[in-house]
PDB file of N, CA and C in Angstrom:
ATOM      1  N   UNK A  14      50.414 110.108  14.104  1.00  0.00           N
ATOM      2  CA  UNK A  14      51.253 109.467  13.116  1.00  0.00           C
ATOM      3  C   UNK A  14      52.439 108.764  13.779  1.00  0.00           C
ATOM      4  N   UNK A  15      53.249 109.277  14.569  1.00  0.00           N
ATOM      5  CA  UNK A  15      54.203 109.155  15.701  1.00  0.00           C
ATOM      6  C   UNK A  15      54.096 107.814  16.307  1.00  0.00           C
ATOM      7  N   UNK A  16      52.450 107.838  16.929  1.00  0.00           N
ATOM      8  CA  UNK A  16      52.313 106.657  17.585  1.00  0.00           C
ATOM      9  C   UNK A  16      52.056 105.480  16.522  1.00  0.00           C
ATOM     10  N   UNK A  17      51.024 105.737  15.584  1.00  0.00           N
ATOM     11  CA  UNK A  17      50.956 104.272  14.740  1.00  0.00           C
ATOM     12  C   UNK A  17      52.246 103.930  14.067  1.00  0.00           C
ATOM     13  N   UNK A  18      53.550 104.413  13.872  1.00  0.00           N
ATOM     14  CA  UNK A  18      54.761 103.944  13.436  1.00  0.00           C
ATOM     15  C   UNK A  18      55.043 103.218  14.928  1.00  0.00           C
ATOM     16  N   UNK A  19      55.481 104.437  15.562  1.00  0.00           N
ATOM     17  CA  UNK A  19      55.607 103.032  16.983  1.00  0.00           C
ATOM     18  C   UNK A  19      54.830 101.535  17.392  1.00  0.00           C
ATOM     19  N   UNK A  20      53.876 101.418  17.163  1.00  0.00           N
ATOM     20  CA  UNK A  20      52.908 100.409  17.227  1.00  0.00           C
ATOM     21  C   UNK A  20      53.410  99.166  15.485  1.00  0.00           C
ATOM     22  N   UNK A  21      53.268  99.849  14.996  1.00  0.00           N
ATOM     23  CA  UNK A  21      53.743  98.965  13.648  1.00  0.00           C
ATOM     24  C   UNK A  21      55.121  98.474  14.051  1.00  0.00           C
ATOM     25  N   UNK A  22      56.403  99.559  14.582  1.00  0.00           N
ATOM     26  CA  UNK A  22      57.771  99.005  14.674  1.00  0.00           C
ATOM     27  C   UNK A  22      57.548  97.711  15.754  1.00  0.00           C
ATOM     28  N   UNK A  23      56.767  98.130  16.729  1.00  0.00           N
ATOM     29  CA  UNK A  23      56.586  97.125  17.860  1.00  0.00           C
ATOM     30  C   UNK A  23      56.267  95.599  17.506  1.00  0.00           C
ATOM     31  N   UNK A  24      55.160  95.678  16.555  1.00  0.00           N
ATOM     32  CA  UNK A  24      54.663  94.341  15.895  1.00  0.00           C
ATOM     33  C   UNK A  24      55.179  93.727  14.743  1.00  0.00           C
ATOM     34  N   UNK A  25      56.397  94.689  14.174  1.00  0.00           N
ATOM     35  CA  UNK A  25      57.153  93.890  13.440  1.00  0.00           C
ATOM     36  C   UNK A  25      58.555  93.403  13.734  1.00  0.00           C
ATOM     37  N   UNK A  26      58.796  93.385  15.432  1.00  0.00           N
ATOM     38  CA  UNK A  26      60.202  93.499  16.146  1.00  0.00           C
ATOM     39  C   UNK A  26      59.244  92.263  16.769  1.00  0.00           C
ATOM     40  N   UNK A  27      57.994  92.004  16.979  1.00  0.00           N
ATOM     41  CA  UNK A  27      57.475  90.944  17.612  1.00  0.00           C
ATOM     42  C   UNK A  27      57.412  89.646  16.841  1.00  0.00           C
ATOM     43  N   UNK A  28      56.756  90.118  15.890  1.00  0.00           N
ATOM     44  CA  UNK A  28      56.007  89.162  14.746  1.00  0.00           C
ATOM     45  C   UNK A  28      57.611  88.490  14.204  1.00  0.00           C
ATOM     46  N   UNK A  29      58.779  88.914  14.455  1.00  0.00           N
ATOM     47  CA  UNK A  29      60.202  88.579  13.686  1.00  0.00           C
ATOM     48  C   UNK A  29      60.936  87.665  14.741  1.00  0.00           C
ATOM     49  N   UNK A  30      60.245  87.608  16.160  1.00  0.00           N
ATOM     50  CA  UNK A  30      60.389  86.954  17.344  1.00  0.00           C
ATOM     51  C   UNK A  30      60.229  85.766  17.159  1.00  0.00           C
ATOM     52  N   UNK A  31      59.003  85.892  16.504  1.00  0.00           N
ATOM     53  CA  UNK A  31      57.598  84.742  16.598  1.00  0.00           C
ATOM     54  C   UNK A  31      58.247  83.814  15.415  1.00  0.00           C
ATOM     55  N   UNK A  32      58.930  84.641  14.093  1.00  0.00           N
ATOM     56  CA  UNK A  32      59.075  83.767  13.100  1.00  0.00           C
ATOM     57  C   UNK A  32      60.117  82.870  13.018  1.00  0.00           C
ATOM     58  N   UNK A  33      61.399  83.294  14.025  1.00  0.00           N
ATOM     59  CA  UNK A  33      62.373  83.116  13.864  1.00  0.00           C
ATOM     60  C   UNK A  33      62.631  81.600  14.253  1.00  0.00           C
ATOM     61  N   UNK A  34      61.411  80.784  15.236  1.00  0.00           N
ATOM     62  CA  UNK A  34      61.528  79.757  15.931  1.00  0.00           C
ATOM     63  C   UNK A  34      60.692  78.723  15.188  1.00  0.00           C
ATOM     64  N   UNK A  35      60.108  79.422  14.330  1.00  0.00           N
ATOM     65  CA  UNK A  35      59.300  78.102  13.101  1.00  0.00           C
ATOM     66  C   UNK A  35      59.997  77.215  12.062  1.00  0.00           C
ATOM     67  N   UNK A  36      61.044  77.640  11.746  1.00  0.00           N
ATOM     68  CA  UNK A  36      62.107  76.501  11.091  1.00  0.00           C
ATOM     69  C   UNK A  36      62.875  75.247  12.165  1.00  0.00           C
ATOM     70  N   UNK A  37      62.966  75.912  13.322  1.00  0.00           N
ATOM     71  CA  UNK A  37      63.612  74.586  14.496  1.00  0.00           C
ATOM     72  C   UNK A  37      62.308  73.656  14.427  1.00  0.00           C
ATOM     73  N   UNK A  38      60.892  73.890  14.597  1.00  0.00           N
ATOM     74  CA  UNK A  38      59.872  72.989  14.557  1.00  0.00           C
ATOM     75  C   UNK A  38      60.386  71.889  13.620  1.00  0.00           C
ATOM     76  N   UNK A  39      60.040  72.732  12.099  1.00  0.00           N
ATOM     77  CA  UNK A  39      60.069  72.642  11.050  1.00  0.00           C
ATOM     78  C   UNK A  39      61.159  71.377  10.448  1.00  0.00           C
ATOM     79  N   UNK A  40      62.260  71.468  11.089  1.00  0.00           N
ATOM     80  CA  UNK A  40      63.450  70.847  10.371  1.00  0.00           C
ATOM     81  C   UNK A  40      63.447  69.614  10.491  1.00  0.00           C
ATOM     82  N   UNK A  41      62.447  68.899  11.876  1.00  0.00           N
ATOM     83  CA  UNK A  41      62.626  67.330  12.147  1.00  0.00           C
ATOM     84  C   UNK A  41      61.128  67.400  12.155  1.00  0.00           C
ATOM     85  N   UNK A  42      60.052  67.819  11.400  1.00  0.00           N
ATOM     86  CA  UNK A  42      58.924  67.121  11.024  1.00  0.00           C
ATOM     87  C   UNK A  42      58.492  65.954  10.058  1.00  0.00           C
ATOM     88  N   UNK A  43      58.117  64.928  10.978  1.00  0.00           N
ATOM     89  CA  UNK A  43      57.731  63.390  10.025  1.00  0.00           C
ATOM     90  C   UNK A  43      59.056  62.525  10.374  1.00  0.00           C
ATOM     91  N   UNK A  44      60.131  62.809  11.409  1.00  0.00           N
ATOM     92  CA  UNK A  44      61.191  61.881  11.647  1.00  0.00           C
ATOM     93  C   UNK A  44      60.602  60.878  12.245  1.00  0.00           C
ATOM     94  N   UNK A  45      59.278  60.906  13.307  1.00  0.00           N
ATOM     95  CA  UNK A  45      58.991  59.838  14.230  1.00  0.00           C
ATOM     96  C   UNK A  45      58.309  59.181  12.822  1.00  0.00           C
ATOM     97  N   UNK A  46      57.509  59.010  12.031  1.00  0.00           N
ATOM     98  CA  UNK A  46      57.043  58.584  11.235  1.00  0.00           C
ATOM     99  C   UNK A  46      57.866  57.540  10.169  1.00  0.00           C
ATOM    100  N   UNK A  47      59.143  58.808   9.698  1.00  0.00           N
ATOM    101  CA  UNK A  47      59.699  57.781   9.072  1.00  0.00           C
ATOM    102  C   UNK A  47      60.736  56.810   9.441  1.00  0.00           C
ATOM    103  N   UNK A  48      61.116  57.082  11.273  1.00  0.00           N
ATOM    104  CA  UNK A  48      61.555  55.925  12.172  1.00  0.00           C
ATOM    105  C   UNK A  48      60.744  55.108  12.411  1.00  0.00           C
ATOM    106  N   UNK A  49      59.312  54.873  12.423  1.00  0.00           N
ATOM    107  CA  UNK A  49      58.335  53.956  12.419  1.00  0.00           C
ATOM    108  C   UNK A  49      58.097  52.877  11.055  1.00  0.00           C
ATOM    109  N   UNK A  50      58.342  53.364  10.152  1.00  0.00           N
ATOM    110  CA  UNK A  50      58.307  52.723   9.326  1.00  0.00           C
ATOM    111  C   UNK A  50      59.573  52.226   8.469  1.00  0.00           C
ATOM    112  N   UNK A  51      60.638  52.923   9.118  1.00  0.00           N
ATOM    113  CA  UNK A  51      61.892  52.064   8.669  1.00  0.00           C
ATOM    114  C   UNK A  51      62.223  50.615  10.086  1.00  0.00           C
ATOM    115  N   UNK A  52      61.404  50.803  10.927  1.00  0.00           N
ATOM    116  CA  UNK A  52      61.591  49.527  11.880  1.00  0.00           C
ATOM    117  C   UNK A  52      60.550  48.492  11.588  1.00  0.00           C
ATOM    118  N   UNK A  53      59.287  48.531  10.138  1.00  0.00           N
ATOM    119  CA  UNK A  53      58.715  47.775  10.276  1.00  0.00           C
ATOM    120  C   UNK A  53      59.239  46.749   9.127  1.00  0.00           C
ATOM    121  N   UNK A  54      60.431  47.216   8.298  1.00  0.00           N
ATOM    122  CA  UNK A  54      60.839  46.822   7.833  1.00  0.00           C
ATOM    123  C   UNK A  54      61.823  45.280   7.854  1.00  0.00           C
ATOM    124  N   UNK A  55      61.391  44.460   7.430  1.00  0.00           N
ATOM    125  CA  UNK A  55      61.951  43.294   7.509  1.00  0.00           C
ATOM    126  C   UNK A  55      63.214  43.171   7.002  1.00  0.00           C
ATOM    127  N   UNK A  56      63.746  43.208   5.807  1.00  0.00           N
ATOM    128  CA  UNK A  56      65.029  42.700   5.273  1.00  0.00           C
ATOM    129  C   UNK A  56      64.874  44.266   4.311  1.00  0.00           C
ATOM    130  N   UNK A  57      65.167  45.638   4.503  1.00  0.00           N
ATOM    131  CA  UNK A  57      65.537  46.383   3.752  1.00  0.00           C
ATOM    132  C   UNK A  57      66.346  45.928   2.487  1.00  0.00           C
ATOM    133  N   UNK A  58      66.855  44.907   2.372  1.00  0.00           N
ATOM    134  CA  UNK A  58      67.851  44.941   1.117  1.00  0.00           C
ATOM    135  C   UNK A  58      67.015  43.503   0.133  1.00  0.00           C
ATOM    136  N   UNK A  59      65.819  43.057   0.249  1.00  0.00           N
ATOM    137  CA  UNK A  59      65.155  42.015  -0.240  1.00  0.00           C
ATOM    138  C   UNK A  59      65.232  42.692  -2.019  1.00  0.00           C
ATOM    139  N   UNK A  60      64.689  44.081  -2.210  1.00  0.00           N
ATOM    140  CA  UNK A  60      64.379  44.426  -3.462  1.00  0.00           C
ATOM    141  C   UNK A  60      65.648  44.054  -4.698  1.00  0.00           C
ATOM    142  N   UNK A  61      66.898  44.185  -4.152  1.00  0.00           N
ATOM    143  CA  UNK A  61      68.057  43.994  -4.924  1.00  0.00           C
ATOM    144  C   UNK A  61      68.613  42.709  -4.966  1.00  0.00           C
ATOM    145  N   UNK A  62      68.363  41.614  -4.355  1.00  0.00           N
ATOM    146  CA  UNK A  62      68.185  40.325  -4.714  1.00  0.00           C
ATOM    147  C   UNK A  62      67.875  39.645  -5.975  1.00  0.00           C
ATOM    148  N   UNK A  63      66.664  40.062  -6.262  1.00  0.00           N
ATOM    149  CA  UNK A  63      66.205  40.118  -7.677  1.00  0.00           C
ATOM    150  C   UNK A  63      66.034  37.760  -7.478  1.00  0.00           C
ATOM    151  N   UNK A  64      65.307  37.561  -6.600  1.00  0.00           N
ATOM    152  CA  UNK A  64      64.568  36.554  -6.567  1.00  0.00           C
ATOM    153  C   UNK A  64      63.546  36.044  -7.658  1.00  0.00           C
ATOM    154  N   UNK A  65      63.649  34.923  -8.741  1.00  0.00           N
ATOM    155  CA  UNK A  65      62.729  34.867  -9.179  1.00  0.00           C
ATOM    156  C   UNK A  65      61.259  34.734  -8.579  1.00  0.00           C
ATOM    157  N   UNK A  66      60.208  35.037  -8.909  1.00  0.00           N
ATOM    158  CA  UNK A  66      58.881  34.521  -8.477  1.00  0.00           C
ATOM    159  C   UNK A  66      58.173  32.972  -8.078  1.00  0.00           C
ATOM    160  N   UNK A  67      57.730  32.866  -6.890  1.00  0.00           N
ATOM    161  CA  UNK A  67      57.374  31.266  -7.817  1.00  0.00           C
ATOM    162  C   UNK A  67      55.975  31.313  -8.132  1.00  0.00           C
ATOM    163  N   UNK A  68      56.011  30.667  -9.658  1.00  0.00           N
ATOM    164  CA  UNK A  68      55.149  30.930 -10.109  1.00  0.00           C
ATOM    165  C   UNK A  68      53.757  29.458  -9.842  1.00  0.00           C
ATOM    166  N   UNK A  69      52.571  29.516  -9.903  1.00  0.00           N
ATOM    167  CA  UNK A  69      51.729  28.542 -10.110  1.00  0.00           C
ATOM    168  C   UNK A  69      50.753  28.649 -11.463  1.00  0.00           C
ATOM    169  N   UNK A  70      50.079  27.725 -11.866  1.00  0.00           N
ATOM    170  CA  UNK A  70      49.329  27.650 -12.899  1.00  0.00           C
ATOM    171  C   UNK A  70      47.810  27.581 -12.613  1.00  0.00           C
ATOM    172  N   UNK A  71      47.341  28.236 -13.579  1.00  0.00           N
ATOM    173  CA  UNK A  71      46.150  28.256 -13.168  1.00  0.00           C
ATOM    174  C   UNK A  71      45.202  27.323 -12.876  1.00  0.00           C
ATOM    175  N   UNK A  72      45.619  26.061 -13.330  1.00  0.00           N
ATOM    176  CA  UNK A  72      44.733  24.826 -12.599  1.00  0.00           C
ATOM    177  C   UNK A  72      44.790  24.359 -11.026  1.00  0.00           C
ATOM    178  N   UNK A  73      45.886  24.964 -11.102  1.00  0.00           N
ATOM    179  CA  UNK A  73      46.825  24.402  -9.624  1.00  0.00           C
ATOM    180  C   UNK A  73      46.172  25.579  -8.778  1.00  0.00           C
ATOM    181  N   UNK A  74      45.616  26.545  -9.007  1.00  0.00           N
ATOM    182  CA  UNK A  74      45.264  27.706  -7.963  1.00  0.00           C
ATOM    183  C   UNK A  74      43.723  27.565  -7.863  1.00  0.00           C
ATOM    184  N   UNK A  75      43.161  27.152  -8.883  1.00  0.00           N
ATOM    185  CA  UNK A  75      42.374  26.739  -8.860  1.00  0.00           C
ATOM    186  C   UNK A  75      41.324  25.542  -7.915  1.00  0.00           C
ATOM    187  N   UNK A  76      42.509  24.913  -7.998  1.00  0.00           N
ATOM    188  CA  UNK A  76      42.292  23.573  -7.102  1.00  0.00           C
ATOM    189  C   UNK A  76      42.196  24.106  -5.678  1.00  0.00           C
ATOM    190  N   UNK A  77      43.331  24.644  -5.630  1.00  0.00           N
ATOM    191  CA  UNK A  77      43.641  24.936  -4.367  1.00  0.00           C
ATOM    192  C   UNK A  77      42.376  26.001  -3.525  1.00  0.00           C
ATOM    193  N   UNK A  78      42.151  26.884  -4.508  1.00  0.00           N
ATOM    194  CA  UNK A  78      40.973  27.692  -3.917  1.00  0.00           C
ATOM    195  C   UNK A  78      39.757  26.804  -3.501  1.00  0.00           C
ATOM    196  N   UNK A  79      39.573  25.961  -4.185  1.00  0.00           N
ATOM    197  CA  UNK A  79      37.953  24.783  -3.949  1.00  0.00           C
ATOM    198  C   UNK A  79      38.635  24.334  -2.794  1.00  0.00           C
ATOM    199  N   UNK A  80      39.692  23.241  -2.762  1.00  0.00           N
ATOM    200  CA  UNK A  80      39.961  22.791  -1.272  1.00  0.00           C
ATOM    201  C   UNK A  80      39.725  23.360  -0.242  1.00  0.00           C
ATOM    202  N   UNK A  81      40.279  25.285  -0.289  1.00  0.00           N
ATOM    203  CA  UNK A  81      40.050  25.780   0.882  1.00  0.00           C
ATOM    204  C   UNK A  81      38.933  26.042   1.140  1.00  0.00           C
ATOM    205  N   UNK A  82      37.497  26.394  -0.015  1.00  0.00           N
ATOM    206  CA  UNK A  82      36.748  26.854  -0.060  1.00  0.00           C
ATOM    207  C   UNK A  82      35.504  25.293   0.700  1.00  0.00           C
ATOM    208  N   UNK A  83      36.337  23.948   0.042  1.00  0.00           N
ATOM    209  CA  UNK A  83      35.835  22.884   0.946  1.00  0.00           C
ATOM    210  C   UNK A  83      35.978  22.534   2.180  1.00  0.00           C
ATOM    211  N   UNK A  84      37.057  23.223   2.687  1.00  0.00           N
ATOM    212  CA  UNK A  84      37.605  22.780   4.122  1.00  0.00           C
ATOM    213  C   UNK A  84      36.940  23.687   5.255  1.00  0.00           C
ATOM    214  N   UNK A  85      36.196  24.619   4.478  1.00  0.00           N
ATOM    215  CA  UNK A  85      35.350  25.649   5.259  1.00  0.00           C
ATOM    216  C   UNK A  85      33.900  24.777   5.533  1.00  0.00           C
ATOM    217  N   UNK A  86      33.929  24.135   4.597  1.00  0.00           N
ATOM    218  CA  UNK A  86      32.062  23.921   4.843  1.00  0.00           C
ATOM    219  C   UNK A  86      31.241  24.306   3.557  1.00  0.00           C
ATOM    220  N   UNK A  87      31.922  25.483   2.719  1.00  0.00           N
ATOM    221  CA  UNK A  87      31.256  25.774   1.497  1.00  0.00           C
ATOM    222  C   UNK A  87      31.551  25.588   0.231  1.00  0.00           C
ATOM    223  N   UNK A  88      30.662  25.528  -0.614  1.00  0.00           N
ATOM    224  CA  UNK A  88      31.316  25.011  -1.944  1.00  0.00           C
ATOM    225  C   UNK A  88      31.364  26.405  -2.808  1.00  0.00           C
ATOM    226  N   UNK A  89      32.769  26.298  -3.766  1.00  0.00           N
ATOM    227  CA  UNK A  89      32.721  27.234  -4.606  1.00  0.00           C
ATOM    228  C   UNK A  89      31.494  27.237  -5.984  1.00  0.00           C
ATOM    229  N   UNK A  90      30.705  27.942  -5.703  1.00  0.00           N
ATOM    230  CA  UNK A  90      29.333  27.678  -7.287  1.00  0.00           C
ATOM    231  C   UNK A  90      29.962  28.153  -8.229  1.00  0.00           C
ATOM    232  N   UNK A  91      29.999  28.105  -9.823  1.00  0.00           N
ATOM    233  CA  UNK A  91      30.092  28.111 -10.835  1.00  0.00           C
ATOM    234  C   UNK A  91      29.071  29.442 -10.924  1.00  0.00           C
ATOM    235  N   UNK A  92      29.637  30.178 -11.591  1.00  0.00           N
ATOM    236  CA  UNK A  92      28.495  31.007 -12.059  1.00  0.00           C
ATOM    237  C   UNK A  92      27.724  31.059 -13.334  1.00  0.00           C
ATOM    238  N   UNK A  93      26.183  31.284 -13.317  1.00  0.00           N
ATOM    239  CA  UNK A  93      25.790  30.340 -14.209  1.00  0.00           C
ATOM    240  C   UNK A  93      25.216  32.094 -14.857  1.00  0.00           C
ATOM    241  N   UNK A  94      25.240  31.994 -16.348  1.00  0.00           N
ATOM    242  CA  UNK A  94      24.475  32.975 -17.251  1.00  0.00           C
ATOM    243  C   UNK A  94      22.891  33.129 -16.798  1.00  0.00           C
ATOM    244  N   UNK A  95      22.452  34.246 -16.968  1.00  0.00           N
ATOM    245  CA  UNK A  95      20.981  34.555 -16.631  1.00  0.00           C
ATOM    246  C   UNK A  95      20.107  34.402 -17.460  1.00  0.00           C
ATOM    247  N   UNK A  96      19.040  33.926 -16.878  1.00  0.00           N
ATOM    248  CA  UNK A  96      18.330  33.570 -18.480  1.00  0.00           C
ATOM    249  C   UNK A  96      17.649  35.005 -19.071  1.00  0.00           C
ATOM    250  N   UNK A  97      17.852  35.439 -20.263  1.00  0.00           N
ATOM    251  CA  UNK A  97      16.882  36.438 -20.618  1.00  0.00           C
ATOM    252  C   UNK A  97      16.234  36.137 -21.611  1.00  0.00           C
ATOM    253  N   UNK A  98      14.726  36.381 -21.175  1.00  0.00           N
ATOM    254  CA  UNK A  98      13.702  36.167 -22.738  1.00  0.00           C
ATOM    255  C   UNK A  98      13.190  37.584 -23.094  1.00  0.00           C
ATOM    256  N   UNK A  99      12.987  38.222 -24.152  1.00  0.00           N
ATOM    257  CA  UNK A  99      12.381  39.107 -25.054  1.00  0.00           C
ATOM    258  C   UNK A  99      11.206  38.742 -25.635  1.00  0.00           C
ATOM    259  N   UNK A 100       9.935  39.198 -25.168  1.00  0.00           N
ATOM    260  CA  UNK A 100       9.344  39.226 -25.987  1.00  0.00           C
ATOM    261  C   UNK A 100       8.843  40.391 -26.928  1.00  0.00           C
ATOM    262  N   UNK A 101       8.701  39.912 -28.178  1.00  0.00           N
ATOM    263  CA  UNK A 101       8.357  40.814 -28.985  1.00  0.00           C
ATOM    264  C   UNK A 101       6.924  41.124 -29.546  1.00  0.00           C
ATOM    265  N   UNK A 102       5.917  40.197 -29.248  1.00  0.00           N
ATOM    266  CA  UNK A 102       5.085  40.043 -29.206  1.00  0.00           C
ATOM    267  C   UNK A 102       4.019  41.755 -28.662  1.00  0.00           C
ATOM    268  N   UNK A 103       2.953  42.450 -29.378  1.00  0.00           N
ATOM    269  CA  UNK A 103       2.276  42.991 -29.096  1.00  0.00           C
ATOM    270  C   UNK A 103       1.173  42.758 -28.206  1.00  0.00           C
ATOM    271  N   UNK A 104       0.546  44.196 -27.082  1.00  0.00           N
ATOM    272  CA  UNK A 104      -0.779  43.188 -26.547  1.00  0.00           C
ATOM    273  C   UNK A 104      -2.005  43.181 -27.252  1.00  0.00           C
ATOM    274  N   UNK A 105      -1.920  43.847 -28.637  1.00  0.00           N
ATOM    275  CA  UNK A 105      -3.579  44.620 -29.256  1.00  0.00           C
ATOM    276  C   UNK A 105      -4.264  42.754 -29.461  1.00  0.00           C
TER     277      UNK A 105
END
């Protein structure tokens, strides 16, 4: 009995060793991460500007997509409805 208290005091004077150094890890986890991504940042202060949009119309984007889609070599196709026939017709 003597000895398994000794053995328990031992591994909980250890195990309190072990725990005591997991919050220093702990305290600067994800700093390199979120220093990485606060440097990919361009103008941090763009959101509060409050810039209108510029806007285009849909003919105008339109256009513009065929041009590019011509300047490639390919043409934009129209997509065309499928034909479906039913017949209702029996074979007797």
């Amino acid at each position: 009995m003597r000895t398994m208290l000794s053995i328990l005091a031992t591994a909980a004077v250890t195990l309190t060793g072990c725990a005591s150094t997991a919050p220093g890890w702990e305290s600067r986890f994800g700093d390199a991460a979120r220093q990485a991504r606060a440097l990919q940042v361009i103008d941090p202060d763009a959101p509060s500007r409050h810039r209108q949009l510029a806007m285009t119309d849909g003919k105008a984007a339109a256009g513009a997509m065929k041009a590019y889609a011509e300047s490639y070599g390919y043409a934009v196709q129209e997509a065309k409805q499928p034909a479906l026939s039913i017949s209702t017709t029996s074979g007797r």
